[in-house]
PDB file of C-alpha atoms and ligand atoms in Angstrom:
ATOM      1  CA  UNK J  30     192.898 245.875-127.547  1.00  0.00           C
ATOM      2  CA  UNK J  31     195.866 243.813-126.014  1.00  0.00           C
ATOM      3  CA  UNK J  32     199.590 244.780-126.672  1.00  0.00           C
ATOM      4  CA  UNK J  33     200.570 241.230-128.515  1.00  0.00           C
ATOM      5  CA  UNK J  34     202.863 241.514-131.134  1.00  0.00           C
ATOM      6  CA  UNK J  35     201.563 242.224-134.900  1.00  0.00           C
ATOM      7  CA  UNK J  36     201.119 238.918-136.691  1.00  0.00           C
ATOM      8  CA  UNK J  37     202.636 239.264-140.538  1.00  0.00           C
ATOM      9  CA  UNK J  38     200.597 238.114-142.720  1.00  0.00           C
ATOM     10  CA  UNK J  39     201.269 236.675-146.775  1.00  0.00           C
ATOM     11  CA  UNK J  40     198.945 238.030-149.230  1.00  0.00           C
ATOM     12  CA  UNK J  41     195.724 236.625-148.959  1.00  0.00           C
ATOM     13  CA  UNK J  42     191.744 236.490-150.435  1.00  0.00           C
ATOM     14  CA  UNK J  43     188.837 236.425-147.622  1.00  0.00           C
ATOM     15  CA  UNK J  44     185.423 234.599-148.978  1.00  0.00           C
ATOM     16  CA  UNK J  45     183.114 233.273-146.795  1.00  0.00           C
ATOM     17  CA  UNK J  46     185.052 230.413-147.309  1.00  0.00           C
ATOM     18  CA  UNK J  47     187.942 231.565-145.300  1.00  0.00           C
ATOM     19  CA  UNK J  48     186.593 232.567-142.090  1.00  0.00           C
ATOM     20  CA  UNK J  49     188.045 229.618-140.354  1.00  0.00           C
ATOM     21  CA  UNK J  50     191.550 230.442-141.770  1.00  0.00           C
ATOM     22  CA  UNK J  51     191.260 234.121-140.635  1.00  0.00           C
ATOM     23  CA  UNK J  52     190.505 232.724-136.840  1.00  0.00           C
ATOM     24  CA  UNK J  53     193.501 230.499-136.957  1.00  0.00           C
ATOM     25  CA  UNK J  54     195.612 233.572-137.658  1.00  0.00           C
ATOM     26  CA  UNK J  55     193.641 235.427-135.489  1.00  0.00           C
ATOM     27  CA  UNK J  56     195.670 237.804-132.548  1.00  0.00           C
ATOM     28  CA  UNK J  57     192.978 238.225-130.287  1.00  0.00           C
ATOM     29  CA  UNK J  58     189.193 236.445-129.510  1.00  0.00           C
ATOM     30  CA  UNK J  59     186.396 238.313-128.256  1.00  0.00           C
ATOM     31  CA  UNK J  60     183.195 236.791-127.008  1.00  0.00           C
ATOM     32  CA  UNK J  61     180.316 238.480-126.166  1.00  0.00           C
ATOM     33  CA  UNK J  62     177.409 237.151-124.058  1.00  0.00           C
ATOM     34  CA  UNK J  63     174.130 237.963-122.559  1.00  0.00           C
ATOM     35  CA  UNK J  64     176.212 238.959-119.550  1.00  0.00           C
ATOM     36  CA  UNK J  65     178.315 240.833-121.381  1.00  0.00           C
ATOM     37  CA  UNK J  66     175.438 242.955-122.566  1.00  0.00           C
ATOM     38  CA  UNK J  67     172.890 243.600-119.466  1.00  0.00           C
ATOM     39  CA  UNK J  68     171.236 246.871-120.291  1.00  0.00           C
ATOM     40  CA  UNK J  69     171.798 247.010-124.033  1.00  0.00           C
ATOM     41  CA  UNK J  70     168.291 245.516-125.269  1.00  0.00           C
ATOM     42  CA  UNK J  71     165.352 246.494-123.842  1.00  0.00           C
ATOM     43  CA  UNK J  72     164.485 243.171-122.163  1.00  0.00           C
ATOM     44  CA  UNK J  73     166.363 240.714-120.306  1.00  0.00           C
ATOM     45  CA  UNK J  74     168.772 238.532-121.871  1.00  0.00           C
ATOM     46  CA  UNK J  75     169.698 235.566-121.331  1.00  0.00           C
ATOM     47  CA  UNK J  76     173.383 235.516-119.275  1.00  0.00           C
ATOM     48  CA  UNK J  77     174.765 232.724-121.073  1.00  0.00           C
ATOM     49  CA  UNK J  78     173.456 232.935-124.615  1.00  0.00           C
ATOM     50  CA  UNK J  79     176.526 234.102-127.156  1.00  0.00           C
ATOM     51  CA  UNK J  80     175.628 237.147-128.820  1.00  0.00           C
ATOM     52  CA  UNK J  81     178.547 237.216-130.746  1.00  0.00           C
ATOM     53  CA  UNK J  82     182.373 236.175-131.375  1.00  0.00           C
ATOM     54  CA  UNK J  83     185.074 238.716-132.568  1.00  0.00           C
ATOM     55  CA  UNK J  84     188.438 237.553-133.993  1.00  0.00           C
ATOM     56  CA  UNK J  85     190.988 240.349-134.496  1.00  0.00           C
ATOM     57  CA  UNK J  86     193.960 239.984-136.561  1.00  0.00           C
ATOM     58  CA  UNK J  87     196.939 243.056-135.827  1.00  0.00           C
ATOM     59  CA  UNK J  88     198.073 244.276-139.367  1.00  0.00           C
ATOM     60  CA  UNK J  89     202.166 244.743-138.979  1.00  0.00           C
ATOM     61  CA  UNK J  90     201.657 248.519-140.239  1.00  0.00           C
ATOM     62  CA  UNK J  91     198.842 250.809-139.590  1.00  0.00           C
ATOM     63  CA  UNK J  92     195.712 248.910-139.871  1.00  0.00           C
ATOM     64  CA  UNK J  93     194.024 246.037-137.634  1.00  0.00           C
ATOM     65  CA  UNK J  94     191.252 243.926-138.941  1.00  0.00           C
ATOM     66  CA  UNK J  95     188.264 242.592-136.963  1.00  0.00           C
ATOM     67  CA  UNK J  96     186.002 239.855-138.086  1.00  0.00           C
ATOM     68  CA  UNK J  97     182.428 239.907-136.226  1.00  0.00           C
ATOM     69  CA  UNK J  98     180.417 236.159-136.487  1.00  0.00           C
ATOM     70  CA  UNK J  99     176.877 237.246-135.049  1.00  0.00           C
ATOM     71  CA  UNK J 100     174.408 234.321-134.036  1.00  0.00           C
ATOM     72  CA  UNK J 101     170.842 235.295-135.821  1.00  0.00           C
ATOM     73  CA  UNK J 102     168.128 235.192-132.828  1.00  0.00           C
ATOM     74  CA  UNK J 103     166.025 238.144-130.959  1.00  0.00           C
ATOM     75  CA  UNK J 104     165.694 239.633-127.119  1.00  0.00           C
ATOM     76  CA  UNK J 105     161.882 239.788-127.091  1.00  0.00           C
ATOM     77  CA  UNK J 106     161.539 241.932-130.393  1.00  0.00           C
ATOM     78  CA  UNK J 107     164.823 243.406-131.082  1.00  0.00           C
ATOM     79  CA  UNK J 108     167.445 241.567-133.016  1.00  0.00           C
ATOM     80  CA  UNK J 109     171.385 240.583-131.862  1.00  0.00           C
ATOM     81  CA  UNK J 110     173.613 243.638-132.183  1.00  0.00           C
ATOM     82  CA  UNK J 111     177.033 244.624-130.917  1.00  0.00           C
ATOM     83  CA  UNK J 112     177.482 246.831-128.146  1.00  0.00           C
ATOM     84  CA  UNK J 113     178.335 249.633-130.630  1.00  0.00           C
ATOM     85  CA  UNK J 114     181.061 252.080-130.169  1.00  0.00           C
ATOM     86  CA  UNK J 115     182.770 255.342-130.679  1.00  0.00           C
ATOM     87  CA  UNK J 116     186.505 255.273-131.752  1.00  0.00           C
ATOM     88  CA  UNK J 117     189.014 257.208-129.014  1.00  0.00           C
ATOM     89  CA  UNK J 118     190.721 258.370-131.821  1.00  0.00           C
ATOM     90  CA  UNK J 119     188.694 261.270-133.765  1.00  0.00           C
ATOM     91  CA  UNK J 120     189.968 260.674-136.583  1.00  0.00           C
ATOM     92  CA  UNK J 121     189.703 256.749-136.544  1.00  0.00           C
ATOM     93  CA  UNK J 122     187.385 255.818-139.775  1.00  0.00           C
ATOM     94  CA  UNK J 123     186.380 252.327-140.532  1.00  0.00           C
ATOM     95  CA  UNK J 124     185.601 249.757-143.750  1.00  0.00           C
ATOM     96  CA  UNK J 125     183.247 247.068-143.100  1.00  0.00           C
ATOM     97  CA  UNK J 126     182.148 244.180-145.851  1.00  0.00           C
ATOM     98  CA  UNK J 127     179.398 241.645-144.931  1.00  0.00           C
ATOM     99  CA  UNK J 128     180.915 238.336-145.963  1.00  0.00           C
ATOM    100  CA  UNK J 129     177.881 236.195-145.241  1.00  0.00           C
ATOM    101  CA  UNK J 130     174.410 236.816-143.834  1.00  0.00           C
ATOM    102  CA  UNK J 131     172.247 239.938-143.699  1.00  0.00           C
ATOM    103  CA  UNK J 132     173.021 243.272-141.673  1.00  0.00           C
ATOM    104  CA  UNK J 133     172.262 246.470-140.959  1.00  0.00           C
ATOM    105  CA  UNK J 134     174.503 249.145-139.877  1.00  0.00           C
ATOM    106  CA  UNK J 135     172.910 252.026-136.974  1.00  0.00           C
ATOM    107  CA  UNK J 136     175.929 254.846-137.353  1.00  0.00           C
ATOM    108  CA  UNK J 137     174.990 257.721-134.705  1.00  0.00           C
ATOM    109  CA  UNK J 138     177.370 261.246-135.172  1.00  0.00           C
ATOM    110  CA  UNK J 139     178.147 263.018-131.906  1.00  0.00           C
ATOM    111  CA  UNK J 140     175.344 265.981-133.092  1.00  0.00           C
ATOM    112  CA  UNK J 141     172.831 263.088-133.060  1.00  0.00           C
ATOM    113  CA  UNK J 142     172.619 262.284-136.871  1.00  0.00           C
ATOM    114  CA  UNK J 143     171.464 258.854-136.971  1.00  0.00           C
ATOM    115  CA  UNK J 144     171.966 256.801-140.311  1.00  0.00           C
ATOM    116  CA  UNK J 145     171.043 253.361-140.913  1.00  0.00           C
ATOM    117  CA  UNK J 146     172.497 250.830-143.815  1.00  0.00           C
ATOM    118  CA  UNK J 147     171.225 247.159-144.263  1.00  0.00           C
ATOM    119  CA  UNK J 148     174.359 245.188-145.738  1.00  0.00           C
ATOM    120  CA  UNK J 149     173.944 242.046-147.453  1.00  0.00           C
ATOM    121  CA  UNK J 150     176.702 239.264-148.391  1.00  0.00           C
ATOM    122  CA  UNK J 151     179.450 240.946-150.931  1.00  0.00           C
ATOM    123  CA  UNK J 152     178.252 244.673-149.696  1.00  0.00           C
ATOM    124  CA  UNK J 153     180.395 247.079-147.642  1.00  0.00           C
ATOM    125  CA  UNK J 154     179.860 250.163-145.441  1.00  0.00           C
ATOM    126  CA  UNK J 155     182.281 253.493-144.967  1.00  0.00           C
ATOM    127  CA  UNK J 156     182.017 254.350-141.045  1.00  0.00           C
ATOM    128  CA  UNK J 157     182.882 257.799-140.999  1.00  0.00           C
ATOM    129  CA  UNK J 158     185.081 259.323-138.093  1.00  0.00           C
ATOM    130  CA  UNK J 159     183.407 260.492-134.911  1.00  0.00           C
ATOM    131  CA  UNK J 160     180.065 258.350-135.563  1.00  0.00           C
ATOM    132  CA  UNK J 161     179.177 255.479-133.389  1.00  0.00           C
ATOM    133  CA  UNK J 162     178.497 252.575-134.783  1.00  0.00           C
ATOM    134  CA  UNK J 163     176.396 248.889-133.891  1.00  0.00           C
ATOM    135  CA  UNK J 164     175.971 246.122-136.230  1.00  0.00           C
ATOM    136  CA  UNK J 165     172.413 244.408-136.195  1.00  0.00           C
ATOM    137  CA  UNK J 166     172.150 240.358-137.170  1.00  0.00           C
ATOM    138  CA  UNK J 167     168.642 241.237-139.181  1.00  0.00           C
ATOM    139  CA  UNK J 168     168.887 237.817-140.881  1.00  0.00           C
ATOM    140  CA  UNK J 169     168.017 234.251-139.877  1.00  0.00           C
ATOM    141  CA  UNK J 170     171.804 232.841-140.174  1.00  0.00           C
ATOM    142  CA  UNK J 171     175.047 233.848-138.944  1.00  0.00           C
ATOM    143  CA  UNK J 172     176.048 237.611-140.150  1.00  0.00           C
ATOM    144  CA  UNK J 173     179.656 237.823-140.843  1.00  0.00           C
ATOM    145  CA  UNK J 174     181.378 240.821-141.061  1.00  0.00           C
ATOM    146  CA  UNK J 175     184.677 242.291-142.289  1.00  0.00           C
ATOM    147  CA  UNK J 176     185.537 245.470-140.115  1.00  0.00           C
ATOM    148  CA  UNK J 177     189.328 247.551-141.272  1.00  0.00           C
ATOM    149  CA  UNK J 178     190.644 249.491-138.885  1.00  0.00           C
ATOM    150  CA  UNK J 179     193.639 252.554-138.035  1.00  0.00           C
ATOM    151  CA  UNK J 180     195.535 251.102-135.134  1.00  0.00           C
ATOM    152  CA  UNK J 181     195.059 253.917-132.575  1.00  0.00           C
ATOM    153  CA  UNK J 182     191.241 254.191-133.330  1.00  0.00           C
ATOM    154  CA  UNK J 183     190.393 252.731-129.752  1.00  0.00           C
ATOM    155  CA  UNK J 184     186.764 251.702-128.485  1.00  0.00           C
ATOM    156  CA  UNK J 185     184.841 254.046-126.188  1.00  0.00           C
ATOM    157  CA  UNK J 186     182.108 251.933-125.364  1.00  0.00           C
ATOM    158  CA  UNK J 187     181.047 253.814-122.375  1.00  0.00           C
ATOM    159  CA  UNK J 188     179.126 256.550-124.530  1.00  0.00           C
ATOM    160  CA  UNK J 189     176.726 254.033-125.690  1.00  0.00           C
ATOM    161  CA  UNK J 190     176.485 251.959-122.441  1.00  0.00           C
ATOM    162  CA  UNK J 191     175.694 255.180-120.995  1.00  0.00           C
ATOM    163  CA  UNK J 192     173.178 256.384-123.481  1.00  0.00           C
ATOM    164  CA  UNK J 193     172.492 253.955-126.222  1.00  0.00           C
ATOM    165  CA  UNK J 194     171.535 254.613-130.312  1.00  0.00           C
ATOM    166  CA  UNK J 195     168.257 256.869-130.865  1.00  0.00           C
ATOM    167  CA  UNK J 196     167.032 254.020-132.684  1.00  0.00           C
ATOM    168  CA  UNK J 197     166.708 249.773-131.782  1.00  0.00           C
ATOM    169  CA  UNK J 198     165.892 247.393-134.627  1.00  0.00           C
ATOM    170  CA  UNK J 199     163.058 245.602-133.764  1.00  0.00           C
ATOM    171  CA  UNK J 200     160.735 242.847-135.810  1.00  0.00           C
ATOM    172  CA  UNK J 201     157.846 243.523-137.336  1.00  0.00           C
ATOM    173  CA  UNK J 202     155.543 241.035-139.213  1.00  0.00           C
ATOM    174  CA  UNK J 203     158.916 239.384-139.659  1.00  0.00           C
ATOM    175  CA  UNK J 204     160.553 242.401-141.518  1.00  0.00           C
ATOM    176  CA  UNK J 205     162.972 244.614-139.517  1.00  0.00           C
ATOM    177  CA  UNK J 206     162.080 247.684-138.760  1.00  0.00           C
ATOM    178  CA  UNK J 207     164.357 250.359-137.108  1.00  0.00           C
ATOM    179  CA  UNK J 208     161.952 252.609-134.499  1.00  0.00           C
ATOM    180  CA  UNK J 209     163.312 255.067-131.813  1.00  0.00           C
ATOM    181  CA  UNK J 210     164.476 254.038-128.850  1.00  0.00           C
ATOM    182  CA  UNK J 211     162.013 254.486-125.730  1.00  0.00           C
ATOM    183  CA  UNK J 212     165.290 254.205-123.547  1.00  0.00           C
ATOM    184  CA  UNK J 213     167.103 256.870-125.545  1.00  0.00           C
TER     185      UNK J 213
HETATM  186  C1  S6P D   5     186.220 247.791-134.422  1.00  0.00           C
HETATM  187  C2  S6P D   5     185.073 247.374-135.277  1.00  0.00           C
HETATM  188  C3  S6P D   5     184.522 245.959-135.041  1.00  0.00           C
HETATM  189  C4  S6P D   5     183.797 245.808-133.680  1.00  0.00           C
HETATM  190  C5  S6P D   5     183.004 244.510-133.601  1.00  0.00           C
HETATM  191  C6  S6P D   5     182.292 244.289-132.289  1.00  0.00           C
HETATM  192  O1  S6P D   5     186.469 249.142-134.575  1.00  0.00           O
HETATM  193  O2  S6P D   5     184.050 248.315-135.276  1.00  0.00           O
HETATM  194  O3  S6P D   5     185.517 245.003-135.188  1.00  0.00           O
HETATM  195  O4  S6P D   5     184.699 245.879-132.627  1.00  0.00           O
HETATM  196  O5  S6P D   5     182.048 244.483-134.636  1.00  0.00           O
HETATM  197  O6  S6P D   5     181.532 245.400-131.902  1.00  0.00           O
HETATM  198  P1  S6P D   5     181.791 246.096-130.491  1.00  0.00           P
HETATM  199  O7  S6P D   5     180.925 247.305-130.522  1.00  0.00           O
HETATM  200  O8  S6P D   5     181.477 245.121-129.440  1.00  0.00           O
HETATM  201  O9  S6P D   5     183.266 246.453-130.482  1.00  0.00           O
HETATM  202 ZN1   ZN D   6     184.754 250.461-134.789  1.00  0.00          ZN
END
């Protein structure tokens, strides 16, 4: 996360509708492609294809807000996801509402618990501290997500990059289903 100054914000509603408004206010743009992601699925991806977008708005107080737009598609059988993190911060919990689309939600605790959540449009998911967690674009249109945030919770991606989830989402017969992972 960069050091730019906290935009204010007025009071405001977030629909579907909004999303555009949201990444004109936004603080901070994220993309994340192909090339951006070598190693995380088990086949090759394509360098250039855009995984996903994230557009992060810095609350003035003690909370920052992300917004994730993930592109539906596959790498050979396993859906889009986000690199997945844990928060620096132990104590960093999260909020995360699906405005649009259809999710699922791996959460991995440092013991190894593994949990998994599909999140449809108007749903939400509590992200405990100290669990990892990797949003999966299990639908066939753009998954939109809602994440809320304590300032200091940090990403330590190298964890993950390192060792990956204990589980991949991968299609079956055109359902997904969420299997181990041979890498893990
Ligand atoms: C931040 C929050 C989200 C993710 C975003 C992208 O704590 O969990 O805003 O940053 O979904 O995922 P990743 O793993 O690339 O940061
Ligand atoms: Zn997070």
């Amino acid at each position: 996360m960069n050091m730019a100054e906290p935009s204010i914000l007025d009071p405001f509603r977030l629909r579907k509708e909004d999303v555009n408004t949201f990444i004109s206010n936004s603080d901070n743009h994220i993309i994340r492609k192909g090339k951006d992601m070598k190693g995380f699925f088990q086949n090759d991806v394509e360098l250039d294809l855009v995984i996903y977008e994230v557009h992060e708005i810095y609350g003035p107080h003690s909370t920052d807000m992300g917004l994730t737009i993930m592109k539906p598609g596959k790498v050979g059988r396993e859906y889009h996801m986000t690199k997945g993190h844990f928060h620096e911060s132990a104590s960093a919990d999260e909020y995360y509402f699906c405005l649009a689309g259809k999710g699922m939600i791996i959460m991995q605790s440092a013991k190894g618990e593994i949990r998994h959540l599909l999140l449809n449009e108007g749903e939400g998911v509590y992200v405990p501290s100290g669990w990892a967690h990797r949003t999966v674009n299990v639908g066939n249109k753009d998954f939109i997500l809602l994440a809320i945030f304590p300032k200091d919770a940090g990403h330590d991606y190298g964890t993950i990059e390192d060792e990956g989830f204990g589980v991949i989402v991968v299609e079956v017969d055109g359902q997904p289903e969420v299997i181990d992972n041979p890498s893990f």
